[in-house]
């Protein structure tokens, strides 16, 4: 039985893979660069991985550029193969930037746009969304590492309904960054399914736990003046403070300023003053000569 097993194809292949694995482990101990077993067995697979990696680089760089410059990636209509000729209608920043790169000397990208199959283009909206989500996860991971390094942090949250009729929290953490001594940062959007004070409080705490933050370090919480958020007994701040007594509630300063401006505009003298200021600004901006004199 042993001799029969020894001559089987799957046994010989397993022995080969085992020997390769042993050689890789030995080389790793010596800190030498090695490849995975599957890439050693299948050379064509390794070449495909390298080729696909080169294809993705300009696409990743283009999406990163759009994100850093706050440029919308897609337009109203976008689909199909990206040609090297300018289309009759604008097909979006992402496709235009790739076309520009291909026509400006990026031969690898040019070859991909001209010759690759439909499933190997890596320019679909699905791939774009995956790359954008990956960038988001990387940025969020860096923020979380910085928060974990800080001694304390506070939380800001506001619940709203977006245009797609989904209720969500915009969740921010306020902490002092060690290197720059700046206070930061937006953290994430969280879908909300229960809009009671206790339900929103649980959403905040569970989200922080999922992200790996220590709740014991929370020293503050800030929300708007809605009863659900600031309620003394059943509000979000009360529910969180019951579990974390050191997390003091503060009415959001920006929201308070907004309320003050809104109420102040109802006072006739202030409303008239703001109207005069607007008219003065409009007077200068309506004329290039007056604007130039104003700048001087």
PDB file of C-alpha atoms in Angstrom:
ATOM      1  CA  UNK A   1       0.000   0.000   0.000  1.00  0.00           C
ATOM      2  CA  UNK A   2       2.855   2.385   0.815  1.00  0.00           C
ATOM      3  CA  UNK A   3       4.588   1.657  -2.498  1.00  0.00           C
ATOM      4  CA  UNK A   4       1.328   2.126  -4.396  1.00  0.00           C
ATOM      5  CA  UNK A   5       0.726   5.459  -2.607  1.00  0.00           C
ATOM      6  CA  UNK A   6       4.312   6.531  -3.288  1.00  0.00           C
ATOM      7  CA  UNK A   7       3.766   6.253  -7.040  1.00  0.00           C
ATOM      8  CA  UNK A   8       0.560   8.312  -7.064  1.00  0.00           C
ATOM      9  CA  UNK A   9       0.634  11.678  -8.843  1.00  0.00           C
ATOM     10  CA  UNK A  10      -0.837  13.626  -5.916  1.00  0.00           C
ATOM     11  CA  UNK A  11       1.802  12.168  -3.565  1.00  0.00           C
ATOM     12  CA  UNK A  12       4.665  13.232  -5.853  1.00  0.00           C
ATOM     13  CA  UNK A  13       3.155  16.707  -6.201  1.00  0.00           C
ATOM     14  CA  UNK A  14       2.709  16.993  -2.428  1.00  0.00           C
ATOM     15  CA  UNK A  15       6.339  16.006  -1.874  1.00  0.00           C
ATOM     16  CA  UNK A  16       7.444  18.691  -4.348  1.00  0.00           C
ATOM     17  CA  UNK A  17       5.331  21.333  -2.625  1.00  0.00           C
ATOM     18  CA  UNK A  18       6.671  20.251   0.786  1.00  0.00           C
ATOM     19  CA  UNK A  19      10.266  20.537  -0.390  1.00  0.00           C
ATOM     20  CA  UNK A  20       9.578  24.003  -1.787  1.00  0.00           C
ATOM     21  CA  UNK A  21       7.971  25.035   1.489  1.00  0.00           C
ATOM     22  CA  UNK A  22      10.990  23.835   3.456  1.00  0.00           C
ATOM     23  CA  UNK A  23      13.347  25.761   1.176  1.00  0.00           C
ATOM     24  CA  UNK A  24      11.235  28.927   1.530  1.00  0.00           C
ATOM     25  CA  UNK A  25      11.240  28.675   5.339  1.00  0.00           C
ATOM     26  CA  UNK A  26      15.005  28.149   5.329  1.00  0.00           C
ATOM     27  CA  UNK A  27      15.548  31.169   3.085  1.00  0.00           C
ATOM     28  CA  UNK A  28      13.251  33.337   5.226  1.00  0.00           C
ATOM     29  CA  UNK A  29      15.335  32.536   8.275  1.00  0.00           C
ATOM     30  CA  UNK A  30      18.332  33.792   6.317  1.00  0.00           C
ATOM     31  CA  UNK A  31      16.272  36.886   5.323  1.00  0.00           C
ATOM     32  CA  UNK A  32      16.394  36.133   1.616  1.00  0.00           C
ATOM     33  CA  UNK A  33      13.594  37.198  -0.714  1.00  0.00           C
ATOM     34  CA  UNK A  34      11.460  34.200  -1.692  1.00  0.00           C
ATOM     35  CA  UNK A  35       8.267  33.528  -3.614  1.00  0.00           C
ATOM     36  CA  UNK A  36       5.210  31.596  -2.554  1.00  0.00           C
ATOM     37  CA  UNK A  37       4.957  27.906  -3.376  1.00  0.00           C
ATOM     38  CA  UNK A  38       2.102  28.377  -5.816  1.00  0.00           C
ATOM     39  CA  UNK A  39       4.078  30.969  -7.792  1.00  0.00           C
ATOM     40  CA  UNK A  40       7.081  28.658  -7.935  1.00  0.00           C
ATOM     41  CA  UNK A  41       4.919  25.805  -9.236  1.00  0.00           C
ATOM     42  CA  UNK A  42       3.063  28.024 -11.746  1.00  0.00           C
ATOM     43  CA  UNK A  43       5.401  30.495 -13.460  1.00  0.00           C
ATOM     44  CA  UNK A  44       2.640  31.895 -15.691  1.00  0.00           C
ATOM     45  CA  UNK A  45       0.605  32.845 -12.618  1.00  0.00           C
ATOM     46  CA  UNK A  46       3.535  34.882 -11.306  1.00  0.00           C
ATOM     47  CA  UNK A  47       3.855  36.721 -14.621  1.00  0.00           C
ATOM     48  CA  UNK A  48       0.117  37.474 -14.650  1.00  0.00           C
ATOM     49  CA  UNK A  49       0.282  38.875 -11.115  1.00  0.00           C
ATOM     50  CA  UNK A  50       3.182  41.175 -12.048  1.00  0.00           C
ATOM     51  CA  UNK A  51       1.410  42.324 -15.220  1.00  0.00           C
ATOM     52  CA  UNK A  52      -1.864  43.019 -13.424  1.00  0.00           C
ATOM     53  CA  UNK A  53       0.006  44.919 -10.712  1.00  0.00           C
ATOM     54  CA  UNK A  54       1.538  47.222 -13.336  1.00  0.00           C
ATOM     55  CA  UNK A  55      -1.893  47.765 -14.838  1.00  0.00           C
ATOM     56  CA  UNK A  56      -3.382  48.824 -11.509  1.00  0.00           C
ATOM     57  CA  UNK A  57      -0.657  51.350 -10.610  1.00  0.00           C
ATOM     58  CA  UNK A  58      -1.794  54.209 -12.927  1.00  0.00           C
ATOM     59  CA  UNK A  59      -5.443  53.570 -12.011  1.00  0.00           C
ATOM     60  CA  UNK A  60      -4.675  53.745  -8.279  1.00  0.00           C
ATOM     61  CA  UNK A  61      -2.567  56.892  -8.775  1.00  0.00           C
ATOM     62  CA  UNK A  62      -5.350  58.557 -10.771  1.00  0.00           C
ATOM     63  CA  UNK A  63      -8.005  57.863  -8.140  1.00  0.00           C
ATOM     64  CA  UNK A  64      -5.609  59.049  -5.418  1.00  0.00           C
ATOM     65  CA  UNK A  65      -4.989  62.268  -7.381  1.00  0.00           C
ATOM     66  CA  UNK A  66      -8.739  62.915  -7.720  1.00  0.00           C
ATOM     67  CA  UNK A  67      -9.212  62.325  -4.000  1.00  0.00           C
ATOM     68  CA  UNK A  68      -6.391  64.624  -2.913  1.00  0.00           C
ATOM     69  CA  UNK A  69      -7.563  67.413  -5.239  1.00  0.00           C
ATOM     70  CA  UNK A  70     -11.238  66.863  -4.279  1.00  0.00           C
ATOM     71  CA  UNK A  71     -12.220  66.158  -7.876  1.00  0.00           C
ATOM     72  CA  UNK A  72     -15.288  64.059  -8.681  1.00  0.00           C
ATOM     73  CA  UNK A  73     -14.194  60.750 -10.201  1.00  0.00           C
ATOM     74  CA  UNK A  74     -17.251  60.010 -12.356  1.00  0.00           C
ATOM     75  CA  UNK A  75     -19.691  62.015 -14.420  1.00  0.00           C
ATOM     76  CA  UNK A  76     -23.267  61.291 -15.511  1.00  0.00           C
ATOM     77  CA  UNK A  77     -22.364  58.772 -18.207  1.00  0.00           C
ATOM     78  CA  UNK A  78     -19.375  56.494 -17.989  1.00  0.00           C
ATOM     79  CA  UNK A  79     -18.916  53.013 -19.374  1.00  0.00           C
ATOM     80  CA  UNK A  80     -17.241  50.934 -22.032  1.00  0.00           C
ATOM     81  CA  UNK A  81     -13.665  50.936 -23.238  1.00  0.00           C
ATOM     82  CA  UNK A  82     -11.590  54.078 -22.822  1.00  0.00           C
ATOM     83  CA  UNK A  83     -10.346  55.200 -26.217  1.00  0.00           C
ATOM     84  CA  UNK A  84      -7.310  57.370 -26.917  1.00  0.00           C
ATOM     85  CA  UNK A  85      -9.317  59.876 -28.950  1.00  0.00           C
ATOM     86  CA  UNK A  86     -11.221  62.635 -27.208  1.00  0.00           C
ATOM     87  CA  UNK A  87     -14.946  61.761 -27.090  1.00  0.00           C
ATOM     88  CA  UNK A  88     -17.667  64.097 -28.285  1.00  0.00           C
ATOM     89  CA  UNK A  89     -19.114  64.309 -24.775  1.00  0.00           C
ATOM     90  CA  UNK A  90     -17.168  64.679 -21.552  1.00  0.00           C
ATOM     91  CA  UNK A  91     -16.904  61.231 -19.935  1.00  0.00           C
ATOM     92  CA  UNK A  92     -15.592  62.270 -16.497  1.00  0.00           C
ATOM     93  CA  UNK A  93     -12.312  63.190 -14.816  1.00  0.00           C
ATOM     94  CA  UNK A  94     -11.125  59.636 -14.192  1.00  0.00           C
ATOM     95  CA  UNK A  95     -11.385  58.501 -17.808  1.00  0.00           C
ATOM     96  CA  UNK A  96      -9.991  61.793 -19.096  1.00  0.00           C
ATOM     97  CA  UNK A  97      -6.943  61.573 -16.819  1.00  0.00           C
ATOM     98  CA  UNK A  98      -6.230  57.984 -17.892  1.00  0.00           C
ATOM     99  CA  UNK A  99      -6.530  59.027 -21.541  1.00  0.00           C
ATOM    100  CA  UNK A 100      -4.161  61.934 -20.909  1.00  0.00           C
ATOM    101  CA  UNK A 101      -1.585  59.661 -19.255  1.00  0.00           C
ATOM    102  CA  UNK A 102      -1.786  57.119 -22.058  1.00  0.00           C
ATOM    103  CA  UNK A 103      -1.264  59.817 -24.700  1.00  0.00           C
ATOM    104  CA  UNK A 104       1.601  61.374 -22.713  1.00  0.00           C
ATOM    105  CA  UNK A 105       3.964  58.395 -22.707  1.00  0.00           C
ATOM    106  CA  UNK A 106       2.610  55.792 -20.275  1.00  0.00           C
ATOM    107  CA  UNK A 107       3.014  52.843 -22.655  1.00  0.00           C
ATOM    108  CA  UNK A 108       1.882  50.202 -20.152  1.00  0.00           C
ATOM    109  CA  UNK A 109      -1.393  52.041 -19.609  1.00  0.00           C
ATOM    110  CA  UNK A 110      -1.763  52.649 -23.347  1.00  0.00           C
ATOM    111  CA  UNK A 111      -1.329  48.945 -24.059  1.00  0.00           C
ATOM    112  CA  UNK A 112      -3.907  48.095 -21.402  1.00  0.00           C
ATOM    113  CA  UNK A 113      -6.505  50.521 -22.770  1.00  0.00           C
ATOM    114  CA  UNK A 114      -5.983  49.332 -26.333  1.00  0.00           C
ATOM    115  CA  UNK A 115      -5.517  45.573 -26.000  1.00  0.00           C
ATOM    116  CA  UNK A 116      -6.786  44.222 -22.676  1.00  0.00           C
ATOM    117  CA  UNK A 117     -10.038  42.272 -22.409  1.00  0.00           C
ATOM    118  CA  UNK A 118     -13.191  43.720 -20.941  1.00  0.00           C
ATOM    119  CA  UNK A 119     -12.654  42.015 -17.573  1.00  0.00           C
ATOM    120  CA  UNK A 120      -9.016  43.105 -17.374  1.00  0.00           C
ATOM    121  CA  UNK A 121      -9.537  46.828 -17.850  1.00  0.00           C
ATOM    122  CA  UNK A 122      -9.831  47.573 -14.099  1.00  0.00           C
ATOM    123  CA  UNK A 123     -11.592  50.855 -14.891  1.00  0.00           C
ATOM    124  CA  UNK A 124     -15.210  49.959 -14.054  1.00  0.00           C
ATOM    125  CA  UNK A 125     -17.168  51.819 -11.379  1.00  0.00           C
ATOM    126  CA  UNK A 126     -17.034  48.649  -9.247  1.00  0.00           C
ATOM    127  CA  UNK A 127     -13.199  48.649  -9.246  1.00  0.00           C
ATOM    128  CA  UNK A 128     -13.145  52.392  -8.614  1.00  0.00           C
ATOM    129  CA  UNK A 129     -15.385  51.990  -5.566  1.00  0.00           C
ATOM    130  CA  UNK A 130     -13.212  49.161  -4.241  1.00  0.00           C
ATOM    131  CA  UNK A 131     -10.078  51.305  -4.529  1.00  0.00           C
ATOM    132  CA  UNK A 132     -11.798  54.308  -2.929  1.00  0.00           C
ATOM    133  CA  UNK A 133     -12.963  52.119  -0.029  1.00  0.00           C
ATOM    134  CA  UNK A 134      -9.418  50.800   0.344  1.00  0.00           C
ATOM    135  CA  UNK A 135      -8.082  54.366   0.569  1.00  0.00           C
ATOM    136  CA  UNK A 136     -10.775  55.104   3.150  1.00  0.00           C
ATOM    137  CA  UNK A 137      -9.792  52.109   5.278  1.00  0.00           C
ATOM    138  CA  UNK A 138      -6.110  53.115   5.154  1.00  0.00           C
ATOM    139  CA  UNK A 139      -6.874  56.693   6.204  1.00  0.00           C
ATOM    140  CA  UNK A 140      -9.206  55.535   8.960  1.00  0.00           C
ATOM    141  CA  UNK A 141      -6.599  53.055  10.240  1.00  0.00           C
ATOM    142  CA  UNK A 142      -4.041  55.856  10.503  1.00  0.00           C
ATOM    143  CA  UNK A 143      -6.506  58.061  12.406  1.00  0.00           C
ATOM    144  CA  UNK A 144      -7.294  55.204  14.799  1.00  0.00           C
ATOM    145  CA  UNK A 145      -3.590  54.600  15.452  1.00  0.00           C
ATOM    146  CA  UNK A 146      -3.190  58.267  16.345  1.00  0.00           C
ATOM    147  CA  UNK A 147      -6.249  58.202  18.631  1.00  0.00           C
ATOM    148  CA  UNK A 148      -4.924  55.144  20.453  1.00  0.00           C
ATOM    149  CA  UNK A 149      -1.642  56.974  21.097  1.00  0.00           C
ATOM    150  CA  UNK A 150      -3.421  59.948  22.681  1.00  0.00           C
ATOM    151  CA  UNK A 151      -4.211  60.006  26.397  1.00  0.00           C
ATOM    152  CA  UNK A 152      -7.838  61.156  26.037  1.00  0.00           C
ATOM    153  CA  UNK A 153     -10.343  61.878  23.303  1.00  0.00           C
ATOM    154  CA  UNK A 154     -13.861  63.245  22.903  1.00  0.00           C
ATOM    155  CA  UNK A 155     -16.665  62.402  20.496  1.00  0.00           C
ATOM    156  CA  UNK A 156     -18.801  64.597  18.242  1.00  0.00           C
ATOM    157  CA  UNK A 157     -21.832  63.129  16.483  1.00  0.00           C
ATOM    158  CA  UNK A 158     -24.795  64.354  14.493  1.00  0.00           C
ATOM    159  CA  UNK A 159     -27.638  62.323  13.009  1.00  0.00           C
ATOM    160  CA  UNK A 160     -29.150  63.214   9.651  1.00  0.00           C
ATOM    161  CA  UNK A 161     -31.039  61.704   6.713  1.00  0.00           C
ATOM    162  CA  UNK A 162     -29.083  61.702   3.451  1.00  0.00           C
ATOM    163  CA  UNK A 163     -30.574  62.116  -0.024  1.00  0.00           C
ATOM    164  CA  UNK A 164     -30.884  58.334  -0.410  1.00  0.00           C
ATOM    165  CA  UNK A 165     -33.287  58.337   2.597  1.00  0.00           C
ATOM    166  CA  UNK A 166     -30.796  56.570   4.877  1.00  0.00           C
ATOM    167  CA  UNK A 167     -30.379  57.847   8.418  1.00  0.00           C
ATOM    168  CA  UNK A 168     -26.787  57.950   9.575  1.00  0.00           C
ATOM    169  CA  UNK A 169     -24.405  59.366  12.151  1.00  0.00           C
ATOM    170  CA  UNK A 170     -21.436  61.472  11.162  1.00  0.00           C
ATOM    171  CA  UNK A 171     -18.984  60.499  13.905  1.00  0.00           C
ATOM    172  CA  UNK A 172     -15.894  62.546  14.762  1.00  0.00           C
ATOM    173  CA  UNK A 173     -13.209  62.083  17.389  1.00  0.00           C
ATOM    174  CA  UNK A 174     -11.373  65.054  18.884  1.00  0.00           C
ATOM    175  CA  UNK A 175      -7.860  64.357  20.058  1.00  0.00           C
ATOM    176  CA  UNK A 176      -4.487  66.094  20.113  1.00  0.00           C
ATOM    177  CA  UNK A 177      -2.047  64.746  17.545  1.00  0.00           C
ATOM    178  CA  UNK A 178       1.378  64.374  19.127  1.00  0.00           C
ATOM    179  CA  UNK A 179       3.482  65.434  16.144  1.00  0.00           C
ATOM    180  CA  UNK A 180       1.598  68.585  15.115  1.00  0.00           C
ATOM    181  CA  UNK A 181      -0.310  69.417  18.337  1.00  0.00           C
ATOM    182  CA  UNK A 182      -3.445  69.854  16.198  1.00  0.00           C
ATOM    183  CA  UNK A 183      -6.941  68.786  17.217  1.00  0.00           C
ATOM    184  CA  UNK A 184      -8.501  66.264  14.816  1.00  0.00           C
ATOM    185  CA  UNK A 185     -10.536  64.381  13.154  1.00  0.00           C
ATOM    186  CA  UNK A 186     -13.535  63.006  11.209  1.00  0.00           C
ATOM    187  CA  UNK A 187     -13.848  59.259  11.714  1.00  0.00           C
ATOM    188  CA  UNK A 188     -16.729  57.594   9.875  1.00  0.00           C
ATOM    189  CA  UNK A 189     -20.368  57.537   8.816  1.00  0.00           C
ATOM    190  CA  UNK A 190     -22.551  55.061  10.712  1.00  0.00           C
ATOM    191  CA  UNK A 191     -25.987  53.843   9.536  1.00  0.00           C
ATOM    192  CA  UNK A 192     -28.663  54.373  12.204  1.00  0.00           C
ATOM    193  CA  UNK A 193     -31.626  52.041  12.640  1.00  0.00           C
ATOM    194  CA  UNK A 194     -32.952  53.156  16.039  1.00  0.00           C
ATOM    195  CA  UNK A 195     -33.313  56.886  16.657  1.00  0.00           C
ATOM    196  CA  UNK A 196     -34.101  56.811  20.381  1.00  0.00           C
ATOM    197  CA  UNK A 197     -31.560  58.201  22.832  1.00  0.00           C
ATOM    198  CA  UNK A 198     -30.566  54.757  24.064  1.00  0.00           C
ATOM    199  CA  UNK A 199     -30.384  53.369  20.518  1.00  0.00           C
ATOM    200  CA  UNK A 200     -28.163  56.208  19.270  1.00  0.00           C
ATOM    201  CA  UNK A 201     -25.936  55.935  22.347  1.00  0.00           C
ATOM    202  CA  UNK A 202     -25.471  52.205  21.742  1.00  0.00           C
ATOM    203  CA  UNK A 203     -24.618  52.941  18.107  1.00  0.00           C
ATOM    204  CA  UNK A 204     -21.875  55.368  19.168  1.00  0.00           C
ATOM    205  CA  UNK A 205     -20.366  53.057  21.780  1.00  0.00           C
ATOM    206  CA  UNK A 206     -20.555  49.933  19.628  1.00  0.00           C
ATOM    207  CA  UNK A 207     -18.929  51.738  16.708  1.00  0.00           C
ATOM    208  CA  UNK A 208     -16.045  52.921  18.887  1.00  0.00           C
ATOM    209  CA  UNK A 209     -15.552  49.396  20.223  1.00  0.00           C
ATOM    210  CA  UNK A 210     -15.606  47.885  16.729  1.00  0.00           C
ATOM    211  CA  UNK A 211     -12.967  50.406  15.653  1.00  0.00           C
ATOM    212  CA  UNK A 212     -10.801  49.319  18.591  1.00  0.00           C
ATOM    213  CA  UNK A 213     -10.916  52.473  20.728  1.00  0.00           C
ATOM    214  CA  UNK A 214     -10.745  52.368  24.521  1.00  0.00           C
ATOM    215  CA  UNK A 215     -14.004  53.764  25.914  1.00  0.00           C
ATOM    216  CA  UNK A 216     -12.334  54.528  29.249  1.00  0.00           C
ATOM    217  CA  UNK A 217     -10.322  57.271  27.512  1.00  0.00           C
ATOM    218  CA  UNK A 218     -13.452  59.179  26.441  1.00  0.00           C
ATOM    219  CA  UNK A 219     -13.583  62.492  28.278  1.00  0.00           C
ATOM    220  CA  UNK A 220     -16.157  64.440  26.318  1.00  0.00           C
ATOM    221  CA  UNK A 221     -19.179  64.226  24.033  1.00  0.00           C
ATOM    222  CA  UNK A 222     -20.703  66.979  21.932  1.00  0.00           C
ATOM    223  CA  UNK A 223     -24.033  67.070  20.088  1.00  0.00           C
ATOM    224  CA  UNK A 224     -26.664  69.544  18.925  1.00  0.00           C
ATOM    225  CA  UNK A 225     -29.536  70.752  21.088  1.00  0.00           C
ATOM    226  CA  UNK A 226     -32.120  68.175  20.052  1.00  0.00           C
ATOM    227  CA  UNK A 227     -33.904  66.502  22.959  1.00  0.00           C
ATOM    228  CA  UNK A 228     -32.859  63.054  21.717  1.00  0.00           C
ATOM    229  CA  UNK A 229     -29.199  64.064  21.905  1.00  0.00           C
ATOM    230  CA  UNK A 230     -28.933  66.317  24.951  1.00  0.00           C
ATOM    231  CA  UNK A 231     -31.882  65.001  27.012  1.00  0.00           C
ATOM    232  CA  UNK A 232     -31.035  64.989  30.702  1.00  0.00           C
ATOM    233  CA  UNK A 233     -32.605  61.619  31.424  1.00  0.00           C
ATOM    234  CA  UNK A 234     -33.097  59.706  28.163  1.00  0.00           C
ATOM    235  CA  UNK A 235     -30.825  61.560  25.754  1.00  0.00           C
ATOM    236  CA  UNK A 236     -27.706  60.155  24.129  1.00  0.00           C
ATOM    237  CA  UNK A 237     -25.423  62.086  26.460  1.00  0.00           C
ATOM    238  CA  UNK A 238     -27.249  60.777  29.545  1.00  0.00           C
ATOM    239  CA  UNK A 239     -27.064  57.162  28.370  1.00  0.00           C
ATOM    240  CA  UNK A 240     -23.345  57.425  27.631  1.00  0.00           C
ATOM    241  CA  UNK A 241     -22.591  59.323  30.826  1.00  0.00           C
ATOM    242  CA  UNK A 242     -24.350  56.616  32.822  1.00  0.00           C
ATOM    243  CA  UNK A 243     -21.810  54.097  31.497  1.00  0.00           C
ATOM    244  CA  UNK A 244     -18.859  56.506  31.256  1.00  0.00           C
ATOM    245  CA  UNK A 245     -19.180  59.146  34.030  1.00  0.00           C
ATOM    246  CA  UNK A 246     -16.061  61.033  32.908  1.00  0.00           C
ATOM    247  CA  UNK A 247     -17.448  61.714  29.408  1.00  0.00           C
ATOM    248  CA  UNK A 248     -18.877  65.199  30.022  1.00  0.00           C
ATOM    249  CA  UNK A 249     -21.460  66.584  27.617  1.00  0.00           C
ATOM    250  CA  UNK A 250     -20.944  69.952  25.895  1.00  0.00           C
ATOM    251  CA  UNK A 251     -23.402  71.603  23.547  1.00  0.00           C
ATOM    252  CA  UNK A 252     -21.630  71.774  20.152  1.00  0.00           C
ATOM    253  CA  UNK A 253     -20.051  75.253  19.837  1.00  0.00           C
ATOM    254  CA  UNK A 254     -20.554  75.439  16.061  1.00  0.00           C
ATOM    255  CA  UNK A 255     -24.230  74.583  16.423  1.00  0.00           C
ATOM    256  CA  UNK A 256     -24.599  77.169  19.194  1.00  0.00           C
ATOM    257  CA  UNK A 257     -23.030  79.804  16.938  1.00  0.00           C
ATOM    258  CA  UNK A 258     -25.428  78.864  14.158  1.00  0.00           C
ATOM    259  CA  UNK A 259     -28.385  79.258  16.516  1.00  0.00           C
ATOM    260  CA  UNK A 260     -27.108  82.645  17.715  1.00  0.00           C
ATOM    261  CA  UNK A 261     -26.761  83.937  14.142  1.00  0.00           C
ATOM    262  CA  UNK A 262     -30.196  82.609  13.246  1.00  0.00           C
ATOM    263  CA  UNK A 263     -31.839  84.292  16.256  1.00  0.00           C
ATOM    264  CA  UNK A 264     -29.827  87.496  15.821  1.00  0.00           C
ATOM    265  CA  UNK A 265     -31.039  87.876  12.235  1.00  0.00           C
ATOM    266  CA  UNK A 266     -34.581  88.295  13.580  1.00  0.00           C
ATOM    267  CA  UNK A 267     -33.574  91.535  15.350  1.00  0.00           C
ATOM    268  CA  UNK A 268     -34.345  94.413  12.913  1.00  0.00           C
ATOM    269  CA  UNK A 269     -31.181  96.426  13.587  1.00  0.00           C
ATOM    270  CA  UNK A 270     -28.890  93.421  13.095  1.00  0.00           C
ATOM    271  CA  UNK A 271     -30.813  92.231  10.032  1.00  0.00           C
ATOM    272  CA  UNK A 272     -30.557  95.729   8.484  1.00  0.00           C
ATOM    273  CA  UNK A 273     -26.831  95.894   9.265  1.00  0.00           C
ATOM    274  CA  UNK A 274     -26.187  92.555   7.570  1.00  0.00           C
ATOM    275  CA  UNK A 275     -28.246  93.696   4.582  1.00  0.00           C
ATOM    276  CA  UNK A 276     -26.162  96.885   4.241  1.00  0.00           C
ATOM    277  CA  UNK A 277     -22.916  94.892   4.416  1.00  0.00           C
ATOM    278  CA  UNK A 278     -24.160  92.569   1.653  1.00  0.00           C
ATOM    279  CA  UNK A 279     -25.083  95.533  -0.541  1.00  0.00           C
ATOM    280  CA  UNK A 280     -21.640  97.125  -0.022  1.00  0.00           C
ATOM    281  CA  UNK A 281     -19.923  93.872  -0.965  1.00  0.00           C
ATOM    282  CA  UNK A 282     -22.141  93.514  -4.032  1.00  0.00           C
ATOM    283  CA  UNK A 283     -21.400  97.133  -5.017  1.00  0.00           C
ATOM    284  CA  UNK A 284     -17.654  96.425  -5.206  1.00  0.00           C
ATOM    285  CA  UNK A 285     -17.903  93.003  -6.828  1.00  0.00           C
ATOM    286  CA  UNK A 286     -20.195  94.200  -9.622  1.00  0.00           C
ATOM    287  CA  UNK A 287     -17.374  96.329 -11.053  1.00  0.00           C
ATOM    288  CA  UNK A 288     -13.828  95.241 -11.916  1.00  0.00           C
ATOM    289  CA  UNK A 289     -12.530  98.795 -11.350  1.00  0.00           C
ATOM    290  CA  UNK A 290     -14.159  99.121  -7.924  1.00  0.00           C
ATOM    291  CA  UNK A 291     -12.847  95.662  -6.972  1.00  0.00           C
ATOM    292  CA  UNK A 292      -9.333  96.687  -7.933  1.00  0.00           C
ATOM    293  CA  UNK A 293      -9.606  99.893  -5.855  1.00  0.00           C
ATOM    294  CA  UNK A 294     -10.965  97.867  -2.928  1.00  0.00           C
ATOM    295  CA  UNK A 295      -8.001  95.431  -3.119  1.00  0.00           C
ATOM    296  CA  UNK A 296      -5.570  98.340  -3.061  1.00  0.00           C
TER     297      UNK A 296
END
